[in-house]
């Protein structure tokens, strides 16, 4: 197994890599290797192709050109490139949010069969935040008005986004003072694209400040709307048992995988899979039933709300197909490698793309819209069932691992008795040192899941509560950290608290847009103490991040006052000014900084030190139990 161990710590991954090699399938790891050495200018953020006087590059050794054709220096080019990464990430999350708002509007009109409002109480609560009158109104009417009000948040008519009101007052005052209060979701992204056009904003500091504002329009805007509307339409998550890893696939059932991010498609596929008509059809075809599983974040969405199992995270998506056991993979958008259709062509797997804005080679395009979603989902499930008889030998080499997901803020506060006070008491009393969000992707530059699992293990051993999302959350679930018995991995204080609440020491809070649940929880803690988020013993880490969305998340975490440790280095090393501002200078600006540490053991030490510093400033010392 030696050579596969270099790529992934997961047993299913190692075994399937061997199978993929036998089947002559090229995976992300081979393609990564073929790219080495990667471009050093790009890696340092020193190349620019924002116009056609270029492309240009700055020589990091000071011997070659120090300015692009337009005169931009390394600081400007690095800051512009980073700004555009934030814009792309914020746009992705926020456009996902917009799609949900459109479904909400169609539900209100009655033109989205199959969709409904599953959490009326939350609808009313969020509507009230938007100033929508809810008394004596039917849910559909409220939904219509709320969808309208949310659409206003995307535009240019406001001075600040509505849900920013959830942030602690001190934080909001700071954003105002710095001129980074997010105004419109699309506006901040659009302005970033404008500022980074040749000849607009050529001050690296002002570019980076706008980067923070752009990211805040994601965290407190687009992503927050995505999460809230998903809860309204599909239900607010509550803990449910589930299973994870490739072992969730079933030899004797029709296996359907959903991949992507937006629950708009996957929820309808789930409904179709549950229909007795489809289950009967599967039985007629010789299968015992229909097994729906997820990968990546749409998997997290279904896991959080329904306990649907997850077959793997980002770097497992090709390997899931190499089992030969998947009848159909249905994708929406984001993080879907264009290689998947090519891998699937080696097996009987049908690949289906569903979004008008996301098409892929080797996939059949069957476009979902709120009005046809229910019908189309049933058609696709029928086709997947029909494909079962074409399955050759399936290779499902592992048993699944148990996990519990579904820790929304509502659930966590509920488990604590309706107020965050018991958590504050546990932190103040020293049984829990602090809390850390472990989030983000897999990246072939880092052994799959090694960063997440090592860091998480060290944190919980040190009595630090971990909340996680995205592919990190799937990694930690595969490692067995998400069952009540996992308190055995925790330090004595954390073990005692989680043990008495009957919860795992690592709480699955959802998909990547659901990082906003962590912001809301942090705000609730800060508000209860009349403090700012940056005063609290909290941190975030993205040990294996790869995507532009992760850059936006990291930036809004820091701008919200949360110290954030990145595994892979972002492309900024070409400007010492930018590096210093992000890793040191921001402390005096927003009360938090980034750190970069690729070794998760060392990242754990950095985080523990940070948490202890914050505790000391709050006058809290750690009581050994
Ligand atoms: O939004 S963690 S690899 S799947 S970007 Fe993508 Fe990263 Fe996974 Fe989810 Ni988030
Ligand atoms: Fe070169 Fe300036 Fe054009 Fe960038 S914007 S490609 S640095 S000339």
Coordinates of C-alpha atoms and ligand atoms in Angstrom, one line a residue:
X1 CA 0.0 0.0 0.0
X2 CA 3.1 2.2 0.4
X3 CA 2.8 4.3 -2.7
X4 CA -0.9 5.0 -2.1
X5 CA -0.3 6.0 1.5
X6 CA 1.6 9.0 0.3
X7 CA -1.7 10.3 -1.2
X8 CA -4.3 9.6 1.4
X9 CA -4.6 8.5 5.0
X10 CA -7.9 6.8 4.2
X11 CA -8.1 3.1 3.8
X12 CA -10.9 3.3 1.2
X13 CA -8.8 5.8 -0.8
X14 CA -5.7 3.7 -0.8
X15 CA -7.5 0.5 -1.9
X16 CA -9.4 2.4 -4.6
X17 CA -6.3 4.0 -5.9
X18 CA -4.9 0.6 -6.4
X19 CA -8.0 -0.4 -8.2
X20 CA -8.0 2.8 -10.3
X21 CA -4.4 2.0 -11.4
X22 CA -5.4 -1.5 -12.4
X23 CA -8.3 0.0 -14.4
X24 CA -5.9 2.5 -16.0
X25 CA -7.7 5.5 -14.6
X26 CA -5.8 8.7 -14.1
X27 CA -6.7 10.5 -10.9
X28 CA -6.2 14.0 -9.5
X29 CA -2.8 12.8 -7.9
X30 CA -1.4 11.8 -11.3
X31 CA -2.5 15.0 -12.9
X32 CA -1.0 17.0 -10.1
X33 CA 2.3 15.2 -10.5
X34 CA 2.2 15.9 -14.3
X35 CA 2.0 19.6 -13.5
X36 CA 5.1 19.7 -11.4
X37 CA 7.0 22.0 -11.1
X38 CA 4.1 24.4 -11.0
X39 CA 4.7 28.0 -12.1
X40 CA 6.7 29.8 -9.5
X41 CA 5.5 33.3 -10.5
X42 CA 1.9 32.2 -10.2
X43 CA 2.5 30.4 -6.9
X44 CA 3.8 33.7 -5.5
X45 CA 1.0 35.7 -7.0
X46 CA 3.5 37.6 -9.1
X47 CA 2.0 37.0 -12.6
X48 CA -0.8 39.2 -14.1
X49 CA -2.9 38.8 -17.1
X50 CA -5.5 41.4 -16.3
X51 CA -4.9 43.1 -19.7
X52 CA -3.4 42.5 -23.0
X53 CA -0.5 44.8 -22.7
X54 CA 0.6 41.8 -20.6
X55 CA 0.7 39.0 -19.5
X56 CA 3.4 40.3 -17.1
X57 CA 5.4 38.9 -14.3
X58 CA 7.6 40.3 -11.5
X59 CA 11.0 38.8 -10.8
X60 CA 11.0 37.8 -7.1
X61 CA 14.8 37.8 -7.1
X62 CA 15.0 41.5 -8.0
X63 CA 17.0 40.8 -11.2
X64 CA 14.3 40.9 -13.8
X65 CA 11.4 43.4 -14.2
X66 CA 9.9 44.8 -11.1
X67 CA 6.9 46.3 -12.8
X68 CA 4.3 45.1 -15.3
X69 CA 3.9 47.0 -18.6
X70 CA 1.4 49.3 -16.9
X71 CA 3.8 50.0 -14.0
X72 CA 2.1 47.8 -11.4
X73 CA 4.6 46.4 -8.9
X74 CA 4.6 43.2 -7.0
X75 CA 2.5 44.5 -4.1
X76 CA -0.3 45.7 -6.5
X77 CA -0.2 42.5 -8.6
X78 CA -0.4 40.2 -5.5
X79 CA -3.2 42.3 -3.9
X80 CA -5.2 42.4 -7.1
X81 CA -4.9 38.7 -7.7
X82 CA -5.9 37.9 -4.1
X83 CA -8.8 40.3 -4.5
X84 CA -10.0 38.5 -7.6
X85 CA -9.8 35.2 -5.7
X86 CA -12.0 36.6 -3.0
X87 CA -14.5 37.9 -5.6
X88 CA -14.7 34.5 -7.3
X89 CA -15.3 32.7 -4.0
X90 CA -17.8 35.3 -2.7
X91 CA -19.6 35.1 -6.1
X92 CA -19.9 31.3 -6.0
X93 CA -21.4 31.2 -2.5
X94 CA -23.7 34.1 -3.2
X95 CA -25.0 32.9 -6.5
X96 CA -25.8 29.6 -4.8
X97 CA -27.7 31.7 -2.2
X98 CA -29.5 33.6 -5.0
X99 CA -30.7 30.3 -6.5
X100 CA -32.3 29.4 -3.2
X101 CA -34.0 32.7 -3.0
X102 CA -35.4 32.2 -6.4
X103 CA -36.8 28.8 -5.4
X104 CA -38.3 30.5 -2.3
X105 CA -40.0 33.1 -4.5
X106 CA -41.4 30.3 -6.7
X107 CA -42.7 28.4 -3.7
X108 CA -44.5 31.5 -2.7
X109 CA -46.1 31.7 -6.2
X110 CA -47.0 28.1 -6.1
X111 CA -44.8 27.3 -9.2
X112 CA -42.3 24.9 -7.6
X113 CA -44.1 21.6 -7.2
X114 CA -42.3 19.3 -4.7
X115 CA -40.8 22.2 -2.8
X116 CA -42.4 23.5 0.3
X117 CA -41.7 25.5 3.5
X118 CA -40.6 22.9 6.0
X119 CA -39.6 25.3 8.8
X120 CA -42.4 27.9 9.1
X121 CA -41.1 29.0 12.5
X122 CA -37.7 29.8 11.0
X123 CA -39.3 31.5 8.0
X124 CA -41.1 33.9 10.5
X125 CA -38.0 34.5 12.5
X126 CA -35.8 35.4 9.5
X127 CA -38.7 37.4 7.9
X128 CA -38.9 39.5 11.1
X129 CA -35.1 40.2 10.8
X130 CA -35.9 41.6 7.3
X131 CA -38.7 43.7 8.7
X132 CA -41.4 41.6 6.9
X133 CA -44.6 41.7 8.9
X134 CA -45.6 38.1 9.7
X135 CA -48.8 38.5 11.8
X136 CA -51.9 36.9 10.3
X137 CA -50.1 36.0 7.1
X138 CA -49.9 32.7 5.4
X139 CA -46.4 31.2 5.0
X140 CA -46.5 31.6 1.2
X141 CA -47.1 35.3 1.5
X142 CA -44.3 35.8 4.0
X143 CA -42.0 33.7 1.8
X144 CA -42.8 35.9 -1.2
X145 CA -42.0 39.1 0.8
X146 CA -38.9 37.6 2.4
X147 CA -37.6 36.5 -1.1
X148 CA -38.1 40.1 -2.3
X149 CA -36.3 41.6 0.7
X150 CA -33.4 39.2 0.3
X151 CA -33.1 40.1 -3.3
X152 CA -32.6 43.7 -2.2
X153 CA -29.5 42.5 -0.3
X154 CA -27.9 41.5 -3.6
X155 CA -28.3 44.9 -5.1
X156 CA -27.0 48.5 -4.7
X157 CA -29.8 50.2 -2.8
X158 CA -28.6 49.5 0.7
X159 CA -26.0 50.9 3.0
X160 CA -25.5 47.7 4.8
X161 CA -26.7 44.1 4.5
X162 CA -29.6 43.0 6.6
X163 CA -28.1 40.0 8.4
X164 CA -25.0 42.1 9.5
X165 CA -27.3 43.0 12.4
X166 CA -26.5 39.6 13.8
X167 CA -22.9 40.6 14.4
X168 CA -21.9 42.0 17.8
X169 CA -22.3 45.8 18.0
X170 CA -18.6 46.4 18.5
X171 CA -17.8 44.5 15.3
X172 CA -20.3 46.5 13.3
X173 CA -19.0 49.7 14.6
X174 CA -15.5 48.6 13.6
X175 CA -16.6 47.7 10.1
X176 CA -18.2 51.1 9.8
X177 CA -15.1 52.9 11.0
X178 CA -12.9 51.0 8.6
X179 CA -15.3 51.6 5.7
X180 CA -15.7 47.9 5.1
X181 CA -19.4 47.4 6.0
X182 CA -20.7 45.2 3.2
X183 CA -23.5 47.1 1.3
X184 CA -24.7 44.8 -1.5
X185 CA -23.7 41.2 -2.1
X186 CA -23.2 41.6 -5.9
X187 CA -22.0 45.1 -5.5
X188 CA -18.9 44.2 -3.5
X189 CA -17.9 41.5 -5.9
X190 CA -18.6 43.8 -8.9
X191 CA -16.6 46.6 -7.3
X192 CA -13.7 44.2 -6.7
X193 CA -13.6 43.3 -10.4
X194 CA -13.7 47.0 -11.2
X195 CA -11.0 48.0 -8.8
X196 CA -8.7 45.3 -10.2
X197 CA -9.1 46.4 -13.8
X198 CA -6.0 48.1 -15.1
X199 CA -5.8 51.6 -13.9
X200 CA -8.3 51.6 -11.1
X201 CA -7.2 50.8 -7.5
X202 CA -3.4 50.7 -7.3
X203 CA -3.0 50.9 -3.6
X204 CA -2.4 47.4 -2.2
X205 CA -3.7 48.3 1.2
X206 CA -7.0 49.7 -0.1
X207 CA -7.4 46.7 -2.4
X208 CA -7.0 44.3 0.6
X209 CA -9.5 46.3 2.7
X210 CA -12.0 46.0 -0.1
X211 CA -11.2 42.3 -0.2
X212 CA -12.3 42.1 3.4
X213 CA -15.5 44.0 2.6
X214 CA -16.1 41.7 -0.4
X215 CA -15.7 38.6 1.8
X216 CA -18.0 40.0 4.4
X217 CA -20.7 40.3 1.7
X218 CA -20.3 36.5 1.4
X219 CA -20.2 35.6 5.1
X220 CA -22.9 37.9 6.3
X221 CA -24.7 38.0 3.0
X222 CA -24.7 35.4 0.2
X223 CA -23.7 32.4 2.3
X224 CA -25.9 33.4 5.2
X225 CA -28.9 33.7 3.0
X226 CA -28.0 30.3 1.4
X227 CA -28.0 28.6 4.8
X228 CA -31.1 30.4 6.1
X229 CA -33.2 29.8 3.0
X230 CA -32.1 26.1 2.8
X231 CA -33.3 25.7 6.4
X232 CA -36.6 27.3 5.6
X233 CA -37.2 25.2 2.5
X234 CA -35.7 21.9 3.7
X235 CA -35.8 22.0 7.5
X236 CA -33.3 23.2 10.1
X237 CA -30.9 20.4 10.9
X238 CA -31.0 18.4 14.0
X239 CA -28.7 15.5 15.0
X240 CA -29.2 12.3 13.1
X241 CA -27.1 9.2 12.9
X242 CA -25.4 8.4 9.5
X243 CA -22.5 6.6 8.0
X244 CA -19.5 7.7 5.9
X245 CA -16.8 6.5 3.5
X246 CA -17.0 4.5 0.3
X247 CA -18.4 1.6 2.3
X248 CA -21.8 3.4 2.3
X249 CA -22.3 2.1 -1.3
X250 CA -24.3 -1.1 -1.4
X251 CA -23.5 -4.1 -3.5
X252 CA -27.2 -5.2 -3.8
X253 CA -28.9 -1.8 -4.2
X254 CA -29.1 0.9 -6.9
X255 CA -26.4 3.4 -5.9
X256 CA -27.0 7.1 -6.8
X257 CA -24.5 9.7 -5.8
X258 CA -25.3 13.4 -5.6
X259 CA -22.3 15.8 -5.9
X260 CA -22.1 19.6 -5.8
X261 CA -23.4 22.2 -3.3
X262 CA -27.0 23.4 -3.7
X263 CA -29.6 21.2 -2.0
X264 CA -32.2 22.4 -4.6
X265 CA -31.4 19.4 -6.8
X266 CA -30.3 16.8 -4.3
X267 CA -33.4 17.3 -2.1
X268 CA -35.6 16.4 -5.1
X269 CA -33.5 13.4 -5.9
X270 CA -33.8 12.2 -2.3
X271 CA -37.6 12.6 -2.5
X272 CA -37.7 10.5 -5.7
X273 CA -35.4 7.8 -4.2
X274 CA -37.8 7.5 -1.3
X275 CA -41.0 7.0 -3.4
X276 CA -42.5 3.6 -3.0
X277 CA -43.0 3.5 -6.8
X278 CA -39.2 3.8 -7.4
X279 CA -38.3 1.4 -4.7
X280 CA -40.7 -1.2 -6.2
X281 CA -39.2 -0.6 -9.6
X282 CA -35.7 -1.2 -8.2
X283 CA -36.9 -4.5 -6.7
X284 CA -38.3 -5.6 -10.1
X285 CA -34.9 -5.0 -11.5
X286 CA -33.3 -7.3 -9.0
X287 CA -32.0 -4.7 -6.5
X288 CA -32.9 -4.6 -2.9
X289 CA -33.6 -0.9 -2.9
X290 CA -32.2 2.5 -3.8
X291 CA -29.3 3.8 -1.9
X292 CA -28.7 7.6 -2.2
X293 CA -25.3 8.9 -0.9
X294 CA -23.6 12.2 -1.2
X295 CA -20.1 13.5 -1.8
X296 CA -18.8 17.0 -0.9
X297 CA -21.1 19.7 0.2
X298 CA -24.5 18.7 -1.3
X299 CA -23.7 15.5 0.6
X300 CA -23.3 17.6 3.7
X301 CA -26.6 19.3 3.1
X302 CA -28.4 16.0 2.9
X303 CA -26.5 14.5 5.8
X304 CA -27.3 17.5 8.1
X305 CA -31.0 17.4 7.4
X306 CA -31.8 13.7 6.7
X307 CA -28.8 11.6 7.8
X308 CA -28.1 10.6 4.2
X309 CA -24.7 8.9 4.1
X310 CA -21.6 10.4 2.6
X311 CA -19.3 8.4 0.4
X312 CA -16.4 10.8 0.5
X313 CA -14.9 14.3 0.2
X314 CA -13.3 16.2 -2.6
X315 CA -10.4 13.9 -3.4
X316 CA -12.6 10.8 -3.2
X317 CA -15.0 11.9 -5.9
X318 CA -13.2 10.1 -8.7
X319 CA -12.5 7.0 -6.5
X320 CA -16.1 6.6 -5.7
X321 CA -16.7 6.0 -9.4
X322 CA -13.8 3.5 -9.5
X323 CA -15.9 1.2 -7.3
X324 CA -17.9 0.4 -10.4
X325 CA -20.9 0.3 -8.1
X326 CA -22.4 3.7 -9.0
X327 CA -25.4 3.6 -11.3
X328 CA -25.7 7.4 -11.6
X329 CA -23.9 10.5 -10.4
X330 CA -26.0 13.7 -10.4
X331 CA -24.1 17.0 -10.1
X332 CA -25.1 20.6 -9.6
X333 CA -22.1 23.0 -9.3
X334 CA -18.8 23.8 -7.6
X335 CA -15.8 21.5 -6.9
X336 CA -16.9 19.0 -9.5
X337 CA -13.7 18.0 -11.3
X338 CA -14.2 18.1 -15.1
X339 CA -12.3 14.8 -15.1
X340 CA -15.3 12.9 -13.6
X341 CA -17.1 12.3 -16.8
X342 CA -13.9 10.7 -18.3
X343 CA -13.5 8.4 -15.2
X344 CA -17.1 7.4 -15.4
X345 CA -16.8 6.4 -19.0
X346 CA -14.7 3.4 -17.8
X347 CA -17.7 2.0 -16.0
X348 CA -21.5 1.8 -16.5
X349 CA -22.1 5.0 -14.4
X350 CA -24.4 7.6 -16.0
X351 CA -23.2 11.2 -15.3
X352 CA -25.8 13.9 -15.2
X353 CA -25.3 17.7 -15.0
X354 CA -28.3 19.7 -13.9
X355 CA -27.5 23.4 -13.7
X356 CA -27.9 25.9 -16.5
X357 CA -24.5 27.3 -15.4
X358 CA -22.4 24.2 -15.0
X359 CA -21.7 21.8 -17.8
X360 CA -19.0 19.1 -18.0
X361 CA -17.4 16.8 -20.6
X362 CA -18.8 13.3 -20.6
X363 CA -22.0 14.2 -18.8
X364 CA -25.5 14.3 -20.1
X365 CA -27.2 17.7 -19.4
X366 CA -30.6 17.5 -17.9
X367 CA -31.5 20.9 -16.7
X368 CA -33.3 21.4 -13.4
X369 CA -35.6 24.3 -12.7
X370 CA -38.0 24.7 -9.7
X371 CA -41.0 23.9 -12.0
X372 CA -39.7 20.7 -13.4
X373 CA -37.4 19.5 -10.6
X374 CA -39.7 17.0 -9.0
X375 CA -40.6 15.3 -12.3
X376 CA -37.0 15.3 -13.6
X377 CA -35.7 13.8 -10.4
X378 CA -38.1 10.9 -10.8
X379 CA -37.1 10.4 -14.4
X380 CA -33.4 10.3 -13.5
X381 CA -33.9 7.9 -10.6
X382 CA -35.9 5.7 -13.0
X383 CA -33.0 5.7 -15.4
X384 CA -30.5 5.0 -12.6
X385 CA -32.6 2.0 -11.6
X386 CA -32.6 0.9 -15.2
X387 CA -28.9 1.1 -15.3
X388 CA -28.5 -1.4 -12.4
X389 CA -28.5 -4.4 -14.7
X390 CA -25.5 -3.0 -16.6
X391 CA -23.3 -3.1 -13.5
X392 CA -20.2 -5.2 -13.8
X393 CA -18.1 -6.3 -10.8
X394 CA -18.4 -3.9 -7.9
X395 CA -15.6 -3.3 -5.6
X396 CA -16.6 -1.8 -2.2
X397 CA -13.6 -2.6 -0.1
X398 CA -14.4 -1.1 3.3
X399 CA -17.1 -1.0 6.0
X400 CA -18.7 2.4 6.6
X401 CA -18.0 4.4 9.8
X402 CA -20.7 5.7 12.0
X403 CA -21.2 9.4 12.6
X404 CA -23.7 12.0 13.8
X405 CA -24.3 15.2 11.9
X406 CA -26.9 18.0 12.1
X407 CA -25.5 20.4 14.6
X408 CA -27.2 23.7 13.6
X409 CA -26.9 26.6 16.0
X410 CA -30.5 26.0 17.0
X411 CA -29.7 22.4 18.0
X412 CA -26.5 23.3 19.9
X413 CA -28.2 26.0 21.8
X414 CA -31.2 23.7 22.4
X415 CA -28.9 21.0 23.7
X416 CA -27.4 23.5 26.1
X417 CA -30.9 24.3 27.5
X418 CA -31.9 27.2 25.3
X419 CA -29.0 29.5 26.0
X420 CA -25.3 29.6 25.1
X421 CA -24.6 30.2 28.8
X422 CA -23.6 26.6 29.8
X423 CA -21.0 26.7 27.0
X424 CA -19.7 30.0 28.2
X425 CA -19.5 28.6 31.8
X426 CA -17.6 25.6 30.5
X427 CA -15.1 27.9 28.7
X428 CA -14.9 30.3 31.7
X429 CA -14.5 27.5 34.1
X430 CA -11.7 26.0 32.0
X431 CA -13.2 22.7 31.2
X432 CA -13.2 23.7 27.6
X433 CA -10.3 25.9 26.6
X434 CA -12.0 27.3 23.5
X435 CA -13.5 26.3 20.2
X436 CA -12.1 26.0 16.7
X437 CA -13.8 25.7 13.3
X438 CA -11.9 23.2 11.2
X439 CA -13.1 23.8 7.6
X440 CA -12.3 23.5 4.0
X441 CA -11.2 21.2 1.3
X442 CA -8.8 18.5 0.3
X443 CA -5.8 19.4 -1.9
X444 CA -3.5 16.9 -3.6
X445 CA -0.6 19.0 -2.2
X446 CA -1.4 17.5 1.2
X447 CA -2.0 13.9 2.0
X448 CA -5.8 13.5 1.9
X449 CA -7.4 14.1 5.3
X450 CA -4.0 14.1 7.2
X451 CA -4.3 17.9 7.9
X452 CA -7.9 17.8 9.2
X453 CA -7.6 14.6 11.2
X454 CA -4.2 15.4 12.8
X455 CA -5.2 18.9 13.8
X456 CA -8.6 18.0 15.1
X457 CA -7.2 15.1 17.2
X458 CA -4.7 17.5 18.8
X459 CA -7.3 20.1 19.5
X460 CA -9.8 17.9 21.2
X461 CA -7.0 16.2 23.2
X462 CA -6.3 19.7 24.5
X463 CA -9.9 20.3 25.5
X464 CA -10.7 22.5 22.6
X465 CA -14.2 21.9 21.1
X466 CA -14.1 21.4 17.3
X467 CA -16.9 22.4 15.0
X468 CA -16.4 21.6 11.4
X469 CA -17.9 21.9 7.9
X470 CA -17.3 21.0 4.3
X471 CA -14.7 18.4 3.3
X472 CA -13.0 18.8 6.7
X473 CA -16.2 17.6 8.3
X474 CA -16.3 14.5 6.1
X475 CA -12.6 13.8 6.9
X476 CA -13.3 13.9 10.6
X477 CA -16.4 11.8 10.3
X478 CA -14.4 9.1 8.4
X479 CA -11.8 9.2 11.2
X480 CA -14.5 8.3 13.7
X481 CA -14.6 11.6 15.6
X482 CA -18.4 12.0 15.3
X483 CA -19.9 9.5 17.5
X484 CA -20.6 10.0 21.3
X485 CA -17.9 7.4 22.1
X486 CA -15.3 9.7 20.4
X487 CA -15.1 11.6 23.7
X488 CA -12.4 9.0 24.5
X489 CA -10.1 11.0 22.1
X490 CA -10.8 14.2 24.1
X491 CA -9.1 15.7 27.0
X492 CA -10.7 15.3 30.4
X493 CA -12.6 18.6 30.6
X494 CA -14.1 18.3 27.0
X495 CA -14.8 14.6 27.7
X496 CA -16.8 15.5 30.8
X497 CA -18.9 18.2 29.1
X498 CA -19.6 16.3 25.9
X499 CA -20.2 13.2 27.8
X500 CA -22.8 14.9 30.0
X501 CA -24.5 16.4 26.9
X502 CA -24.3 13.1 25.0
X503 CA -22.6 14.8 22.0
X504 CA -19.3 14.1 20.1
X505 CA -16.3 16.4 20.7
X506 CA -16.4 17.3 17.0
X507 CA -19.7 18.8 15.9
X508 CA -20.7 18.6 12.2
X509 CA -22.1 22.0 11.4
X510 CA -22.7 21.5 7.7
X511 CA -21.5 22.5 4.2
X512 CA -19.2 25.3 3.4
X513 CA -21.9 28.0 3.1
X514 CA -22.8 26.7 6.6
X515 CA -19.7 28.3 8.0
X516 CA -22.0 31.1 8.7
X517 CA -23.6 28.9 11.4
X518 CA -20.2 29.2 13.1
X519 CA -20.4 33.1 12.7
X520 CA -23.8 33.1 14.3
X521 CA -22.7 30.9 17.2
X522 CA -19.6 33.0 17.8
X523 CA -21.8 36.1 17.7
X524 CA -24.2 34.6 20.2
X525 CA -21.3 33.9 22.6
X526 CA -19.9 37.4 22.1
X527 CA -23.3 39.0 22.6
X528 CA -23.9 37.1 25.8
X529 CA -20.6 38.5 27.2
X530 CA -21.1 41.9 25.7
X531 CA -17.8 41.4 24.0
X532 CA -16.5 41.3 20.4
X533 CA -15.8 38.0 18.5
X534 CA -12.1 38.9 18.5
X535 CA -12.1 38.8 22.4
X536 CA -13.1 35.1 22.5
X537 CA -10.9 32.1 22.7
X538 CA -11.8 31.0 19.2
X539 CA -9.9 30.2 16.0
X540 CA -10.5 28.7 12.5
X541 CA -8.3 26.5 10.4
X542 CA -8.4 25.3 6.8
X543 CA -5.6 22.7 6.8
X544 CA -6.1 21.4 3.2
X545 CA -7.9 24.3 1.4
X546 CA -7.8 24.6 -2.4
X547 CA -10.6 26.8 -3.6
X548 CA -11.3 30.4 -4.2
X549 CA -14.4 30.0 -2.0
X550 CA -12.1 29.0 0.8
X551 CA -10.1 32.3 0.4
X552 CA -13.4 34.2 0.8
X553 CA -14.3 32.2 3.9
X554 CA -10.9 32.7 5.4
X555 CA -11.1 36.5 4.7
X556 CA -14.5 36.9 6.3
X557 CA -13.5 34.8 9.3
X558 CA -10.5 37.1 9.9
X559 CA -12.6 40.3 9.2
X560 CA -15.1 39.0 11.7
X561 CA -12.3 38.7 14.3
X562 CA -11.4 35.1 14.1
X563 CA -7.7 34.1 13.9
X564 CA -7.4 31.7 10.9
X565 CA -4.6 29.2 10.2
X566 CA -4.2 28.1 6.6
X567 CA -2.5 24.9 5.6
X568 CA -1.5 25.6 2.0
X569 CA 0.1 29.0 1.4
X570 CA -2.1 31.3 -0.6
X571 CA -0.4 32.9 -3.7
X572 CA 0.9 36.0 -1.9
X573 CA 4.5 35.2 -1.1
X574 CA 5.6 37.6 -3.8
X575 CA 4.7 40.6 -1.7
X576 CA 6.2 40.9 1.8
X577 CA 4.0 43.9 2.4
X578 CA 0.9 41.8 1.7
X579 CA 2.2 38.9 3.8
X580 CA 3.0 41.1 6.7
X581 CA -0.3 42.9 6.7
X582 CA -2.3 39.6 6.5
X583 CA -0.3 37.8 9.1
X584 CA 0.6 40.7 11.5
X585 CA -0.8 44.1 10.6
X586 CA -4.5 43.0 10.5
X587 CA -4.3 42.4 14.3
X588 CA -4.5 46.2 14.8
X589 CA -7.1 46.6 12.1
X590 CA -9.7 43.9 12.7
X591 CA -8.3 42.2 15.8
X592 CA -7.3 39.0 14.0
X593 CA -4.8 37.7 11.5
X594 CA -4.1 34.8 9.2
X595 CA -1.3 32.4 9.9
X596 CA 0.1 29.8 7.4
X597 CA 1.3 26.5 8.7
X598 CA 1.3 23.4 6.6
X599 CA 2.2 21.0 9.4
X600 CA -1.0 20.3 11.4
X601 CA 1.0 19.4 14.5
X602 CA 2.5 22.9 14.5
X603 CA -0.8 24.5 13.6
X604 CA -2.3 22.9 16.7
X605 CA 0.4 24.5 18.8
X606 CA -0.2 27.9 17.2
X607 CA -3.9 27.6 17.8
X608 CA -3.6 26.5 21.4
X609 CA -1.2 29.4 22.1
X610 CA -3.7 31.8 20.5
X611 CA -6.5 30.4 22.6
X612 CA -4.5 30.7 25.8
X613 CA -3.6 34.3 25.0
X614 CA -7.2 35.2 24.5
X615 CA -8.1 33.4 27.8
X616 CA -5.5 35.3 29.6
X617 CA -6.8 38.6 28.3
X618 CA -10.2 37.7 29.5
X619 CA -8.8 36.9 32.9
X620 CA -9.4 33.2 32.5
X621 CA -6.9 30.6 33.4
X622 CA -7.0 26.9 32.5
X623 CA -8.1 24.8 35.4
X624 CA -6.6 21.3 35.2
X625 CA -9.3 18.7 35.8
Ligands
LIG1 O1 -17.7 24.0 -0.5 S1 -14.7 22.1 1.3 S2 -13.5 21.0 -1.8 S3 -16.8 20.6 -1.6 S4 -14.8 24.2 -1.5 FE1 -15.2 22.1 -2.4 FE2 -13.6 22.7 -0.5 FE3 -15.0 20.5 -0.4 FE4 -17.7 22.2 -0.5 NI1 -16.0 23.9 0.4
LIG2 FE1 0.6 43.7 -17.2 FE2 -0.5 45.7 -15.9 FE3 -1.8 44.5 -17.8 FE4 -1.4 43.2 -15.5 S1 -2.6 45.0 -15.8 S2 -1.1 42.4 -17.5 S3 0.6 44.1 -14.9 S4 0.1 45.6 -18.0

